[in-house]
Amino acid sequence: MTDTFEQIREQDRELIVPTYARYPLLITRARDTRLVDEQGGEYIDFLSGISVCNLGHSHPEVVRAIQEQAETLIHVSNLFYQREQLDLARALTATCSLDQVFFCNSGAEANEAAFKLARRYMRQVRGSSAYEIISLRDSFHGRTLATLTATGQSKVQEGFDPLPQGFRQVPPEDLSSLREAVTEQTAAVMLEVVQGEGGVRPLSRDYLLGVQELCREKGILFLIDEVQTGLGRTGAMWAHQHYGLTPDVFTVAKGLGNGLPVGAMLASQSVAQGFAPGSHAATFGGNPLVCRAGSKVLEILQRDDLCRRNREKQDLAFRLFRELKERWPERIRECRGMGLMLGIELTQSGKEVWQELLQRGYVCNLVQGTTLRLLPPFTITEEEIEGFVRTLELALEATEGY
Ligand SMILES: Cc1ncc(COP(=O)(O)O)c(C=O)c1O
């Protein structure tokens, strides 16, 4: 006999370290934009495993590439040359202005690599003792000790002090604060072009260009965290490309393996010289299995022109959101985002609305308590977007007066 949902919940409480507040669902299968729970209930996925399964769940071509690779070579370690790693590095560097790639397994690891490279580059190449990383309030860069210290949200840092030294935050959209914060000890600035966990908040073009200019003027590195925004999510391959930015380093993870764990840090060749054999490593980083998946993901993104299609879907979503906001001005504060990275900020706690959406078969998530964050697979259809907005309206009706 299979376990009941209550038994699964109990086992989870017993066996899993309690770091997650889980949704009340046991998902057993997923295909394209649909999730299926253990009772056969279907959900339309507006979250993609938090911007991971961006081509849709179990995309048949990615599945085939993984199957073929699994039968040939899964892992051999970075002690060896690996053709699959070169293929993915070539495909990644062809999409941007950077030249070299360090492979790892997650977004936090990619950001750790970026921090380490910034420090070591300053020492080894510039002969400088600069070490400090400046990041922004409301940012999110990961959960390791260094990346949570760079993260501009105190709730992520609570209980973990003493935090590592060499990190400092400034308010976003305030260039003079950034200018004041830069000292002889500053090695780099890191930011997200759209702050994801911070509430889906795009930074302005003027601010982003201003940060880049300041970094160049002061001779410090410009690092961009593309972990959530990258790989077409915002309607460009990399969010920084909307503004013609040229970072020294950027990081990627989430959607790169369409579900397999793979991350990467890209750097210009001159900055990458900060590392040397032995200075950084990851056992699993860029093994043949995940790199084969990553190459297939990039091939499909480009072949199917998904960035352009995401921009078209963004236009539809924003039109529908605007109309909804006009009908519900007292419930919807703001609709924000870029491409298929969308946020609907409510005027009060969004928990009940989120729950109503879930009960009606739509999965999204709630950030900062009031913002519904939508990160659908790029295969989401116009009809599914319309269905979401219609259902959101029903959810607003059902929760009136809460
Ligand atoms: C912008 C950003 N950076 C870094 C991370 C951390 O990535 P991971 O959970 O893969 O370590 C996330 C995760 O949500 C993210 O959104």
mmCIF file of C-alpha atoms in Angstrom, residues 9 22-24 43 346 349-366 372 391 395 398-399 402:
data_model
loop_
_atom_site.group_PDB
_atom_site.id
_atom_site.type_symbol
_atom_site.label_atom_id
_atom_site.label_comp_id
_atom_site.label_asym_id
_atom_site.label_seq_id
_atom_site.Cartn_x
_atom_site.Cartn_y
_atom_site.Cartn_z
ATOM 1 C CA ARG A 9 4.415 14.608 5.873
ATOM 2 C CA ARG A 22 6.955 22.941 2.066
ATOM 3 C CA TYR A 23 3.902 23.424 -0.111
ATOM 4 C CA PRO A 24 1.165 20.882 0.774
ATOM 5 C CA TYR A 43 -1.210 21.899 -11.660
ATOM 6 C CA LEU A 346 -0.380 42.907 -3.466
ATOM 7 C CA SER A 349 -0.188 39.618 2.739
ATOM 8 C CA GLY A 350 -0.405 37.360 -0.303
ATOM 9 C CA LYS A 351 -0.644 34.054 1.545
ATOM 10 C CA GLU A 352 -4.381 33.545 1.122
ATOM 11 C CA VAL A 353 -4.309 34.521 -2.557
ATOM 12 C CA TRP A 354 -1.377 32.161 -3.150
ATOM 13 C CA GLN A 355 -3.298 29.361 -1.393
ATOM 14 C CA GLU A 356 -6.404 29.993 -3.496
ATOM 15 C CA LEU A 357 -4.302 29.831 -6.663
ATOM 16 C CA LEU A 358 -2.813 26.526 -5.541
ATOM 17 C CA GLN A 359 -6.222 25.070 -4.750
ATOM 18 C CA ARG A 360 -7.365 26.099 -8.222
ATOM 19 C CA GLY A 361 -4.403 24.347 -9.861
ATOM 20 C CA TYR A 362 -1.779 27.085 -10.314
ATOM 21 C CA VAL A 363 1.690 26.904 -8.758
ATOM 22 C CA CYS A 364 3.627 30.128 -8.205
ATOM 23 C CA ASN A 365 5.414 31.482 -5.160
ATOM 24 C CA LEU A 366 5.338 34.312 -2.710
ATOM 25 C CA LEU A 372 3.451 36.713 -6.170
ATOM 26 C CA THR A 391 -7.828 32.488 -11.832
ATOM 27 C CA ALA A 395 -8.589 34.214 -6.003
ATOM 28 C CA ALA A 398 -12.491 34.667 -2.869
ATOM 29 C CA THR A 399 -10.176 36.418 -0.424
ATOM 30 C CA TYR A 402 -9.506 38.651 4.672
#
